Amino acid sequence: MASRYSVTSPITQLLNSSSNSHSPAAQPPSLRNGLFVVDFVGLYCKSKRTRRKFGAPMISRSLPQFVPETKTSSSVKAVLDLQRTSISLDESPSHPDFNPQQVANLDDIISERGACGVGFIANLDNKASHQIVQDALTALGCMEHRGGCGADNDSGDGSGLMTSIPWDLFDNWANSQGISTFDKLHTGVGMVFLPKDDDTAKEAKKVIVNIFKQEGLEVLGWRPVPVNTSVVGYYAKETMPNIQQVFVKVVKEENVDDIEREMYICRKLIERAAQSESWGNELYFCSLSNQTLVYKGMLRSEVLGLFYSDLQSDLYKSPFAIYHRRYSTNTSPRWPLAQPMRLLGHNGEINTIQGNLNWMQSRETSLKSPVWGGRENEIRPFGNPKASDSANLDSAAELLIRSGRAPEEALMILVPEAYKNHPTLTIKYPEVVDFYDYYKGQMEAWDGPALLLFSDGKTVGACLDRNGLRPARYWRTADNVVYVASEVGVLPMDESKVTMKGRLGPGMMITVDLQSGQVYENTEVKKRVALSNPYGKWVKENLRSLKPANFHSATVMDNDAILRHQQAFGYSSEDVQMVIETMAAQGKEPTFCMGDDIPLAIVSQRPHMLYDYFKQRFAQVTNPAIDPLREGLVMSLEVNIGKRGNILEVGPENVSQVILSSPVLNEKELDSLLKDAQLKPKVIPTFFDIHKGVDGSLEKTLSRLCEAADEAVRNGSQLLVLSDRSDELEPTRPAIPILLAVGAIHQHLIQNGLRMSASIVADTAQCFSTHQFACLVGYGASAICPYLALETCRQWRLSTKTVNLMRNGKMPTVTIEQAQKNFVKAVKSGLLKILSKMGISLLSSYCGAQIFEIYGLGKEIVDLAFCGSRSSIGGLTFDELARESLSFWVKAFSEDTAKRLENFGFIQFRPGGEYHGNNPEMSKLLHKAVRQKSESAFSVYQQHLANRPVNVLRDLLEFKSDRAPIPVGKVESAASIVQRFCTGGMSLGAISRETHEAIAIAMNRLGGKSNSGEGGEDPIRWRPLTDVVDGYSPTLPHLKGLQNGDTATSAIKQVASGRFGVTPTFLANADQLEIKIAQGAKPGEGGQLPGKKVSAYIARLRNSKPGVPLISPPPHHDIYSIEDLAQLIFDLHQVNPKAKVSVKLVAEAGIGTVASGVAKGNADIIQISGHDGGTGASPISSIKHAGGPWELGVTETHQTLIENGLRERVILRVDGGFRSGVDVLMAAAMGADEYGFGSVAMIATGCVMARICHTNNCPVGVASQREELRARFPGVPGDLVNYFLYVAEEVRGILAQLGYEKLDDIIGRTDLLRPRDISLVKTQHLDLSYILSNVGLPKWSSTEIRNQDVHTNGPVLDDVMLADPEISDAIENEKVVHKTINIYNVDRAACGRIAGVIAKKYGDTGFAGQLNITFKGSAGQSFGCFLTPGMTIRLIGEANDYVGKGIAGGEIVVTPVENTGFAPEDAAIVGNTCLYGATGGQIFVRGKAGERFAVRNSLAQAVVEGTGDHCCEYMTGGCVVILGKVGRNVAAGMTGGLTYILDEDDTLIPKVNREIVKIQRVLAPVGQMQLKNLIEAHVEKTGSSKGSAILKEWDKYLPLFWQLVPPSEEDTPEACVDYEKTSAGQVTLQSA
């Protein structure tokens, strides 16, 4: 078998598959005694490469897959040049890092993200050996598929190794140099990256030596590190530093900690001194320590050992090694950013990094510790926004550790677990809860998916983030070797010696004490740390909780006053009726549909509240959104108020704070805070005075506010309340927008080092929707009292209209208190959802994290109040903003203002209200044009669009040309242009069958592409029609206007997070497969299909139950990271090698970086959606306030891909609000190859924009599942064909005018665009230079890019199997075959391609043959994905994540090898997220599974012997049997299927999510039979000892099983004891 590894054809792919001969078979299992191996693979790293704002020279590029021979450009140096490139443009200070006014800048933070694989090995006897280093390098080579390679396919993104110091090697070198042997106790070794240039390197060395001398350290010598540069990739070589080691002697210290501290101070002083030098950014210390040494570089993992010849020397010995492989999304990774860092190897992404950096900076003045002897000033700063998030987490941990904390304690403080309501901790380890409570108010969690390995040379350990979103496995052998690994199979292993296998779950930690040889598992570690101080006592005595107070039971103001306030503060009647009243009545956010088609606030002609200029950021690809609905147990809205003490010192006074259960306060709660003497609260009124004129007034007042706040805090106030409450509104004293006041004071206090001493609370009328609360918290407020919103709730409840509705039963009755409680509840769940979109679990980490981008505020406002947020198009000045606020304020005082609130028409279209892109006038004109096939009518439609008010950014641009017009006849034909058109991913379910099929048929006639949306597809649609008579076909009887040869198949088939209807046949019949990461109308969230839209037909396609609402999870289960996405792309290419895979993203700042990662992940197409996309149902705040305009998204994506040499690899597709040929050409000029039309395609087929999709009452049957409404559907495929041909003709006309013959010639030509001369109502300060910038064109034309072959997975194991004549004969002729094959962890998605071949030929159920394949070894990810019936797969060994993903039939059996040294039922044998989206088949696992087992399972049956958290999440069918322990949150969102769980020690009940399922004993005879049959099958197939013990004593064990039953299964024979009586004995058993 090993022979297939030697295939080294030039694979045209980035993630090198198993082609480089490193067969694990080739390495003998020769691990020495007493080793401890940990290997984690997860995702992430990052750096600084801000895209230049101007046309500076760009990074040299080359074609994908070719190494250029010539040096193209010296500007490659820019890659290493950390600061200089952008300072000249963004910041003026010359020492950016030492200027206390610097706030973390989003541009720096998003410019690089990434992904990684990590691990460690440690010897419990602390014996150093060279073998450990070799094993670490071997394991690193087996993780190559977890890293990324640059466009030259050779520069890795980085890999590295941390070990203890190999003194033998250095002593040997010292002897050869005539230096005396090193004194190990007093010598430090520095691994230094020096500037490339020799003279500069000399200067740098001089600076280093001088500082060591000043500190009284003796430099013993410099050792050039021997390297082999021939193995370095082209890009990496351009930036390769001069690598040397420096040896220094510390004479005055004896204790290891003091020596390490001295090294730390020296390194900080050297970094500071280097700052002022021109070469400052080219000097970097990988490590400087007496304990550890780091070898790392911008190398692929398999060449790390070849590059550093030291690593091959037998003298290089170490008792432990941490290794790390990086996958960075940007392709300009840098040498210093490779990992491990100085203490940590991190993979994951810190989502809250901007907040963490700001808070670390605010702390600098208060951090003091006696160990520093008063030198704290010299070691600042502790954070660097220009470095990666991993580097910053490393420096925060380093500060704590050097100040005397243990490494494990430092990580518990920085990355705490989800300890609230944790059944095990609360009962057994209350002291651990106290520890977390103590630190919660002092250090905001560094939140985000992360797997961290750490070592200070004495302890080695690993811990996982609170969500457990990174795989981590460990095992231990008989000769006392413990391995910890995130992919199993990275080292060859003699299985019979393994005595224990396990995995790290969410929030868990494991450490090895090298000196004592002890291994501490999770709770032992934490207990030891928590007992070191009396945290429980301190918390009890000093932490005060705010008691919940009652709401007011009557209105405080009269109705007139309420109205005046609402007018003055900018409320509209929509805000009151659709938002506040809905929340008060129902306790949840209002749902709406159809997307956001009003102008951006900055180009609108109507005044907007300040919040409308902010869009929420959201997670996509590089980190996952989390699920507030089903996984809320890791989330918390608690917030601490008061002074935050010095975290370096421990003591009771640090915890003297007030704790709030949520940031929403009512009036009485605010009063009790104002009475708290310890807080010394200070109220600051926020009004500005305009009686001397508006100009300058707002800015002056803000600086006065900041001074007042400053003074209050210096006088000991710990609580600032910013209030716009006043007894009487005055015409000349309008309120400052509260968000501006909060942001300005927050930033002022940070910059003056006072932010830690006080909390900010807003007492405001200007806050009523969830987005507004999120903005205030994100820019620094700890809590908000929304007094006017609460008053509005009370007024609504007391109004006669409401009273009558409740009396007549038209509305559920709520009391006045209940109405306000409902409002607060809706705000809280909305906040959780906004946090979760960014993957943040804790409000305390979201506070001040500024997770927004700004569209339409100018630099002066941003720098003062929202410093560090990105505002790429500029916008309002202070005076313009003051005028906008004033235009609301005056309404309260003018005589002619109506006696009721105005309706601005921001949500619903209304005549005289705000302009809506999709308006009734437009749809009428369009219907007329396409139905009458009239060109003149279409030109009226074009005219209507041309005369619209400015609505989107592209309306501010127009075309210019450098050529003379040409006749239209010379231009590319319409038939060829329409092939670039696609329709949006609208799911069958959100829209009706008629609409969905009409759109598909139209696109197929044109040669464009329609999109299935999420929800599967009826196989009847895949065959061309041959039975059409007079436009009707019996195959699709509900459609009209058909022709013979039409097909209703969707060329693009969507794979979304719900995996509804995704079967092997569905995948095998696609031309393209689209992975939906985000949707324009609600990025970062899952979908929802209301229960009344789930008809029997829809339920059949989606394998679910009719009438039960379907919620898709946020896009995270198998795309937690860029690397998991690369794996899913691999799986899809595996099952259908002919289909291009596209990834759908939504525009936001930083999308270029994400897109680079996706391109390196081997996607064929990247689709960018704008925020204005449509939707069938979504919360209003998501439609309105998340995502950015596609113009910015496409520009950033196109240009970043070009800079990184990746643009030729992918087709760039864009959608969002396209309505005409002008839109198509604008997108083309910005770089897009293909164009998507969503809402407008629905309008062309008949939609009348009633905007009630979410109610199932669509008047024309476009978006309804009701038969009687669907009968009204007016559209025919021909209408849409006409529409697209008209658009194509419009494109041809404009091309002819510009003088170009084909679209290819203008794609990416931003030079053909110029700003329109147009005056906006609000501002003349918009800056479109970002969209108009240009970094060059791709090497290939758009047509060449579109016509390239599908990217391959390279040679894979399935190809070897399919080439086997017996297997191919069995598939061809439906025979039976038996095979046995060896498998390694680099063989991913095994059997997926075979399943695809069978599905394509026979469908999901037609194959009558039988393939029996046995695999031996450690299987790679996605083992047995998408199996079809007739495949029986057996694995003897173990498997990684995603086993059985999407299987539709067949059988998977996983069992350990014979005679293991451990009990199989206690061992983790398969990874996380197994059986995701399964639609059939069976799986038997002898051993435990990881997190999220059987998530979204809809028909498969499974038996497993234990699982992690969240098992059976979102299950809609099938049956799962668990013969062992489970984690928390079982059966969350489970709406169908049954689960049986063995509960031997009575601990199950608190772990079950009771929201939907009920828990009962297995009493129904049919259920007992089903359970017993499945266990019998399990024992027969796996030989499970646990299973046979249960069957032996069936009567003893049966009463210990629980059955979890969702409502849809309550009346089935398996769950219902009385079933037999009702159906008179006609019971049929589900076959087991």
XYZ file of C-alpha atoms in Angstrom, residues 1053-1544:
492
model
C -26.940 22.775 -5.378
C -26.515 24.278 -1.952
C -24.993 22.672 1.116
C -25.972 24.775 4.118
C -25.678 24.336 7.865
C -28.998 22.478 8.167
C -27.874 19.901 5.559
C -31.565 19.517 4.644
C -31.978 17.182 1.690
C -28.226 16.774 1.148
C -27.929 13.154 -0.007
C -25.154 11.523 -2.069
C -27.393 11.569 -5.161
C -28.197 15.252 -4.679
C -24.438 15.957 -4.584
C -23.595 13.657 -7.497
C -26.170 15.371 -9.752
C -24.897 18.920 -9.276
C -22.904 21.011 -11.749
C -21.734 23.162 -8.879
C -21.946 22.780 -5.126
C -22.285 25.888 -2.996
C -21.289 25.968 0.656
C -23.409 28.609 2.312
C -21.334 30.194 5.050
C -23.445 33.307 5.363
C -26.556 34.908 3.925
C -26.726 38.594 3.075
C -29.903 39.246 5.042
C -28.612 37.664 8.243
C -24.918 36.778 8.194
C -23.718 34.743 11.148
C -27.130 33.176 11.781
C -28.892 30.012 10.747
C -32.090 29.900 8.728
C -35.643 29.454 9.894
C -38.631 27.925 8.104
C -41.866 28.528 10.024
C -43.787 25.330 10.862
C -46.789 26.277 8.754
C -44.573 26.331 5.663
C -43.366 22.755 6.231
C -45.888 20.863 4.096
C -45.747 17.092 3.632
C -43.822 17.588 0.371
C -41.247 19.895 1.975
C -40.901 17.553 4.955
C -40.264 14.612 2.615
C -37.467 16.452 0.767
C -35.897 17.568 4.040
C -36.327 14.267 5.903
C -38.265 15.952 8.692
C -41.792 16.113 10.154
C -44.596 18.168 8.526
C -45.739 21.169 10.566
C -42.633 21.216 12.777
C -40.609 24.451 12.339
C -37.138 23.892 10.905
C -34.261 25.898 12.275
C -30.848 25.571 10.681
C -27.972 26.097 13.067
C -25.559 28.982 12.510
C -22.968 27.888 9.951
C -20.566 26.132 12.255
C -20.837 22.380 12.709
C -18.248 21.301 10.175
C -16.855 24.717 9.346
C -15.435 25.820 12.688
C -12.390 27.132 10.948
C -10.727 27.785 7.633
C -9.299 24.332 7.880
C -12.593 22.589 8.498
C -13.935 24.466 5.504
C -11.002 23.188 3.449
C -12.015 19.715 4.642
C -15.655 20.182 3.573
C -14.476 21.433 0.155
C -12.325 18.293 -0.008
C -15.339 16.111 0.876
C -17.471 17.685 -1.854
C -14.721 17.366 -4.471
C -14.400 13.782 -3.301
C -18.043 12.807 -3.768
C -18.433 14.721 -7.044
C -15.070 15.408 -8.709
C -16.790 17.084 -11.680
C -18.606 19.792 -9.684
C -16.985 23.107 -8.926
C -17.311 24.053 -5.262
C -18.307 27.580 -4.385
C -18.234 29.274 -1.001
C -20.759 31.986 -0.274
C -19.542 34.811 1.954
C -21.039 38.149 2.965
C -19.221 41.456 2.549
C -17.550 42.852 5.684
C -14.216 44.447 6.522
C -11.545 41.770 6.305
C -13.339 39.617 3.723
C -10.290 39.711 1.445
C -8.297 37.869 4.072
C -11.059 35.298 4.482
C -11.339 34.859 0.714
C -7.585 34.203 0.415
C -7.976 31.412 2.912
C -10.928 30.001 1.020
C -8.953 30.092 -2.231
C -6.085 28.271 -0.538
C -8.661 25.808 0.796
C -9.172 24.771 -2.832
C -12.544 26.357 -3.560
C -13.333 26.912 -7.248
C -15.702 29.854 -6.810
C -16.106 32.542 -4.168
C -19.427 34.315 -3.972
C -19.703 37.650 -2.205
C -23.181 38.738 -1.106
C -24.132 42.246 -0.089
C -26.040 43.073 3.099
C -29.112 43.855 1.020
C -29.862 40.232 0.084
C -33.404 38.938 0.543
C -34.743 36.352 2.951
C -37.941 34.447 3.656
C -37.846 35.146 7.397
C -35.340 36.858 9.630
C -35.267 39.131 12.707
C -35.556 42.801 11.737
C -32.311 43.812 13.429
C -30.379 41.219 11.387
C -31.882 42.383 8.110
C -31.052 45.984 8.912
C -27.791 45.965 10.813
C -25.385 43.241 9.713
C -23.101 42.917 6.717
C -21.678 45.480 4.323
C -22.242 46.652 0.739
C -20.952 44.233 -1.912
C -19.133 47.014 -3.720
C -16.608 47.139 -0.848
C -16.616 43.347 -0.419
C -15.874 42.581 -4.067
C -13.211 45.265 -4.295
C -11.413 43.992 -1.214
C -11.709 40.336 -2.249
C -10.562 40.884 -5.842
C -7.595 43.027 -4.819
C -6.445 40.850 -1.919
C -6.567 37.758 -4.143
C -4.505 39.541 -6.780
C -1.922 40.688 -4.220
C -1.629 37.125 -3.019
C -1.327 35.587 -6.487
C -4.544 33.608 -5.958
C -7.013 35.459 -8.185
C -6.621 33.019 -11.089
C -7.596 30.069 -8.914
C -11.162 31.223 -8.275
C -14.174 32.576 -10.096
C -15.502 35.620 -8.259
C -19.287 35.841 -8.156
C -21.295 38.630 -6.593
C -24.935 39.192 -5.671
C -27.120 41.569 -3.679
C -29.704 43.978 -5.061
C -28.839 43.495 -8.749
C -31.574 44.913 -10.958
C -30.056 45.934 -14.291
C -27.211 45.799 -16.791
C -25.590 48.829 -15.154
C -25.254 46.824 -11.921
C -23.632 43.983 -13.877
C -21.049 46.269 -15.459
C -20.277 48.021 -12.161
C -19.603 44.638 -10.556
C -17.485 43.609 -13.546
C -15.347 46.735 -13.328
C -14.791 45.995 -9.634
C -13.536 42.517 -10.478
C -16.466 40.070 -10.530
C -16.720 37.289 -13.146
C -20.323 36.191 -12.523
C -23.450 37.958 -11.312
C -26.288 36.767 -9.088
C -29.874 38.025 -9.175
C -32.149 37.213 -6.243
C -35.226 39.234 -5.394
C -35.507 40.640 -8.908
C -35.746 37.123 -10.375
C -38.688 36.467 -8.060
C -40.278 39.743 -9.112
C -39.868 38.798 -12.765
C -41.726 35.535 -12.130
C -44.601 37.360 -10.456
C -43.720 38.530 -6.922
C -45.541 41.770 -6.026
C -43.411 42.683 -2.968
C -46.177 42.271 -0.432
C -43.387 41.585 2.139
C -45.286 38.898 4.026
C -43.193 35.857 3.024
C -42.740 34.856 6.669
C -46.518 34.488 7.155
C -47.198 31.876 4.404
C -49.895 34.192 2.979
C -48.209 35.351 -0.249
C -51.041 36.723 -2.422
C -49.509 35.447 -5.686
C -48.269 32.054 -4.460
C -44.578 32.897 -4.889
C -43.597 32.419 -1.254
C -46.392 30.299 0.154
C -46.891 26.564 0.565
C -50.707 26.871 0.691
C -52.305 25.017 -2.248
C -55.022 27.625 -2.863
C -52.497 30.473 -2.997
C -50.013 28.538 -5.119
C -52.754 28.095 -7.709
C -52.573 31.859 -8.268
C -48.906 31.757 -9.351
C -48.765 33.881 -12.529
C -45.236 33.246 -13.795
C -43.904 31.205 -16.683
C -40.218 30.418 -17.339
C -40.324 32.593 -20.462
C -40.818 35.750 -18.358
C -37.485 35.266 -16.627
C -35.744 34.332 -19.897
C -36.963 37.618 -21.355
C -35.761 39.561 -18.318
C -32.231 38.167 -18.461
C -31.962 38.653 -22.215
C -32.990 42.294 -21.774
C -30.340 42.744 -19.057
C -27.735 41.164 -21.350
C -28.745 43.488 -24.195
C -28.412 46.440 -21.819
C -24.893 45.222 -20.963
C -24.066 44.981 -24.686
C -25.333 48.510 -25.289
C -23.138 49.984 -22.546
C -20.098 47.955 -23.683
C -20.557 49.325 -27.209
C -20.743 52.891 -25.878
C -17.553 52.321 -23.875
C -15.913 50.858 -26.967
C -15.233 47.353 -25.639
C -16.089 44.110 -27.421
C -16.454 41.725 -24.511
C -16.987 41.609 -20.775
C -13.545 40.024 -20.349
C -12.001 43.341 -21.355
C -13.503 45.387 -18.544
C -13.412 42.987 -15.598
C -11.309 44.509 -12.824
C -10.922 47.793 -14.736
C -11.770 50.218 -11.917
C -10.124 52.895 -14.071
C -13.329 52.912 -16.150
C -15.274 54.238 -13.147
C -15.313 57.762 -11.754
C -17.333 59.506 -9.002
C -20.591 61.043 -10.248
C -21.062 64.734 -9.765
C -23.986 64.485 -7.403
C -24.810 66.352 -4.236
C -25.958 64.366 -1.230
C -28.260 65.850 1.369
C -26.127 64.967 4.396
C -22.501 65.359 3.447
C -20.016 66.015 0.689
C -17.283 64.113 2.513
C -17.728 60.586 1.151
C -14.511 59.012 -0.056
C -14.817 56.335 -2.743
C -11.092 56.000 -3.403
C -11.174 52.540 -1.844
C -13.512 51.233 -4.544
C -11.646 53.049 -7.299
C -8.186 51.821 -6.271
C -6.454 49.258 -8.458
C -3.710 46.724 -7.804
C -3.424 45.313 -11.307
C -5.228 42.651 -13.296
C -5.210 38.858 -13.085
C -2.807 36.955 -15.379
C -5.680 35.186 -17.107
C -8.807 36.568 -18.686
C -12.102 36.081 -16.897
C -13.136 33.485 -19.480
C -9.971 31.454 -18.896
C -10.588 31.610 -15.158
C -14.193 30.476 -15.652
C -13.258 27.652 -18.014
C -10.478 26.058 -15.983
C -10.946 22.501 -14.743
C -12.399 21.723 -11.345
C -9.645 21.770 -8.699
C -8.668 18.238 -7.737
C -7.981 16.596 -4.416
C -4.842 15.072 -5.900
C -4.282 11.329 -5.764
C -6.555 9.837 -3.101
C -7.110 6.419 -1.604
C -10.524 6.117 -3.296
C -8.884 6.304 -6.728
C -6.695 3.359 -5.785
C -9.800 1.427 -4.712
C -11.811 2.348 -7.805
C -8.911 1.224 -9.980
C -9.168 -2.235 -8.393
C -10.875 -4.419 -11.053
C -12.901 -6.377 -8.451
C -14.357 -3.214 -6.918
C -15.138 -1.588 -10.264
C -16.742 -4.812 -11.478
C -18.882 -5.006 -8.322
C -20.109 -1.446 -8.862
C -20.685 -1.933 -12.588
C -22.531 -5.256 -12.286
C -23.966 -5.047 -8.746
C -21.842 -7.862 -7.301
C -20.467 -8.561 -3.831
C -16.797 -7.899 -3.019
C -14.581 -8.099 0.113
C -11.395 -6.022 0.540
C -8.940 -5.083 3.284
C -6.860 -1.895 3.056
C -4.452 0.083 5.278
C -5.414 3.675 6.065
C -3.529 6.661 7.535
C -4.624 10.003 8.964
C -3.739 11.738 5.676
C -6.381 9.641 3.859
C -9.338 11.940 4.240
C -12.961 11.424 3.159
C -12.284 7.752 2.436
C -15.111 6.027 0.476
C -16.703 9.376 -0.444
C -15.706 9.130 -4.098
C -16.895 5.518 -4.364
C -20.234 6.586 -2.877
C -20.455 9.372 -5.451
C -19.883 6.925 -8.309
C -22.619 4.604 -6.994
C -25.058 7.467 -6.322
C -24.581 8.902 -9.811
C -25.278 5.511 -11.382
C -27.971 4.073 -9.124
C -29.487 6.902 -7.061
C -29.799 6.834 -3.277
C -31.356 3.383 -3.026
C -30.969 1.536 -6.345
C -27.645 -0.291 -5.856
C -28.115 -4.010 -5.316
C -24.466 -5.030 -4.979
C -22.457 -5.097 -1.772
C -19.003 -3.599 -1.119
C -17.486 -4.923 2.099
C -14.328 -2.961 2.799
C -12.234 -3.296 5.939
C -9.720 -0.587 6.774
C -6.895 -0.900 9.270
C -5.238 2.088 10.932
C -6.080 5.676 11.832
C -8.544 7.146 9.358
C -8.365 10.813 8.351
C -11.275 13.237 8.716
C -14.696 12.552 7.170
C -14.183 8.789 7.105
C -17.080 7.110 5.287
C -18.758 10.357 4.271
C -21.875 10.292 2.057
C -22.126 6.483 1.952
C -24.940 4.908 -0.060
C -26.824 1.667 0.624
C -24.798 -1.381 -0.347
C -21.559 -0.170 1.275
C -20.424 -1.860 4.473
C -17.321 -0.198 5.833
C -15.366 -1.515 8.768
C -12.501 0.331 10.449
C -10.179 -1.468 12.809
C -8.266 1.275 14.593
C -9.608 4.769 15.204
C -10.952 7.781 13.347
C -10.879 11.581 13.456
C -13.709 14.116 13.097
C -16.811 13.870 10.880
C -17.122 10.083 10.630
C -20.191 9.214 8.550
C -20.891 12.808 7.522
C -24.068 12.880 5.427
C -24.410 9.109 5.005
C -27.579 7.979 3.247
C -27.285 4.250 3.747
C -24.815 1.440 4.219
C -23.058 0.679 7.445
C -19.969 1.905 9.287
C -18.408 -0.133 12.074
C -15.506 1.289 14.081
C -13.716 -0.930 16.558
C -10.286 -0.842 18.222
C -7.632 -3.424 17.336
C -7.736 -6.777 19.135
C -6.299 -7.090 22.652
C -5.837 -3.432 23.548
C -4.509 -2.585 26.978
C -7.525 -0.355 27.724
C -11.260 -0.858 28.082
C -12.699 0.163 24.687
C -15.877 1.583 26.242
C -13.801 4.169 28.141
C -11.817 5.310 25.121
C -12.555 8.016 22.559
C -12.290 6.268 19.194
C -14.037 8.703 16.806
C -13.875 12.520 16.773
C -16.366 15.388 16.835
C -19.501 15.998 14.782
C -19.998 12.444 13.537
C -23.099 11.569 11.466
C -23.699 15.255 10.686
C -26.728 15.506 8.419
C -27.082 11.729 7.949
C -30.147 10.677 5.945
C -29.954 6.917 6.448
C -27.597 4.031 7.195
C -26.239 2.639 10.432
C -23.107 3.211 12.479
C -21.739 1.099 15.330
C -18.869 2.463 17.394
C -17.116 0.448 20.063
C -15.911 3.352 22.161
C -16.754 6.977 22.800
C -17.401 9.825 20.372
C -16.532 13.514 20.751
C -18.772 16.606 20.797
C -21.987 17.005 18.771
C -22.544 13.362 17.906
C -25.406 12.823 15.404
C -26.065 16.529 14.964
C -28.890 17.059 12.408
C -29.250 13.293 11.996
C -32.456 12.685 10.114
C -32.712 8.913 9.603
C -29.543 7.083 10.565
C -29.389 4.586 13.429
C -26.354 4.629 15.670
C -24.924 2.832 18.680
C -22.009 4.392 20.552
C -20.533 3.870 24.038
C -20.367 7.468 25.240
C -20.394 11.000 23.755
C -19.303 14.556 24.494
C -21.468 17.677 24.778
C -24.438 18.579 22.560
C -25.196 15.064 21.386
C -28.272 14.586 19.128
C -28.476 18.334 18.559
C -31.052 19.365 15.904
C -31.940 15.719 15.249
C -35.071 15.258 13.100
C -35.279 11.478 12.751
C -33.504 8.176 13.199
C -32.459 6.462 16.412
C -29.364 6.842 18.604
C -28.379 4.453 21.392
C -25.699 5.525 23.882
C -24.328 2.862 26.205
C -22.393 5.176 28.485
C -21.836 8.693 29.748
C -22.803 11.810 27.795
C -21.795 15.475 28.090
C -24.007 18.521 28.681
C -26.899 19.804 26.618
C -28.198 16.516 25.204
C -30.965 16.712 22.570
C -31.016 20.492 22.165
C -33.324 21.360 19.285
C -34.188 17.699 18.684
C -37.553 17.646 16.894
C -37.699 14.071 15.646
C -36.210 10.604 16.132
C -35.539 8.787 19.411
C -32.531 8.532 21.709
C -31.866 5.838 24.282
C -29.237 6.561 26.936
C -27.908 4.198 29.598
C -27.693 6.080 32.898
C -25.914 3.886 35.424
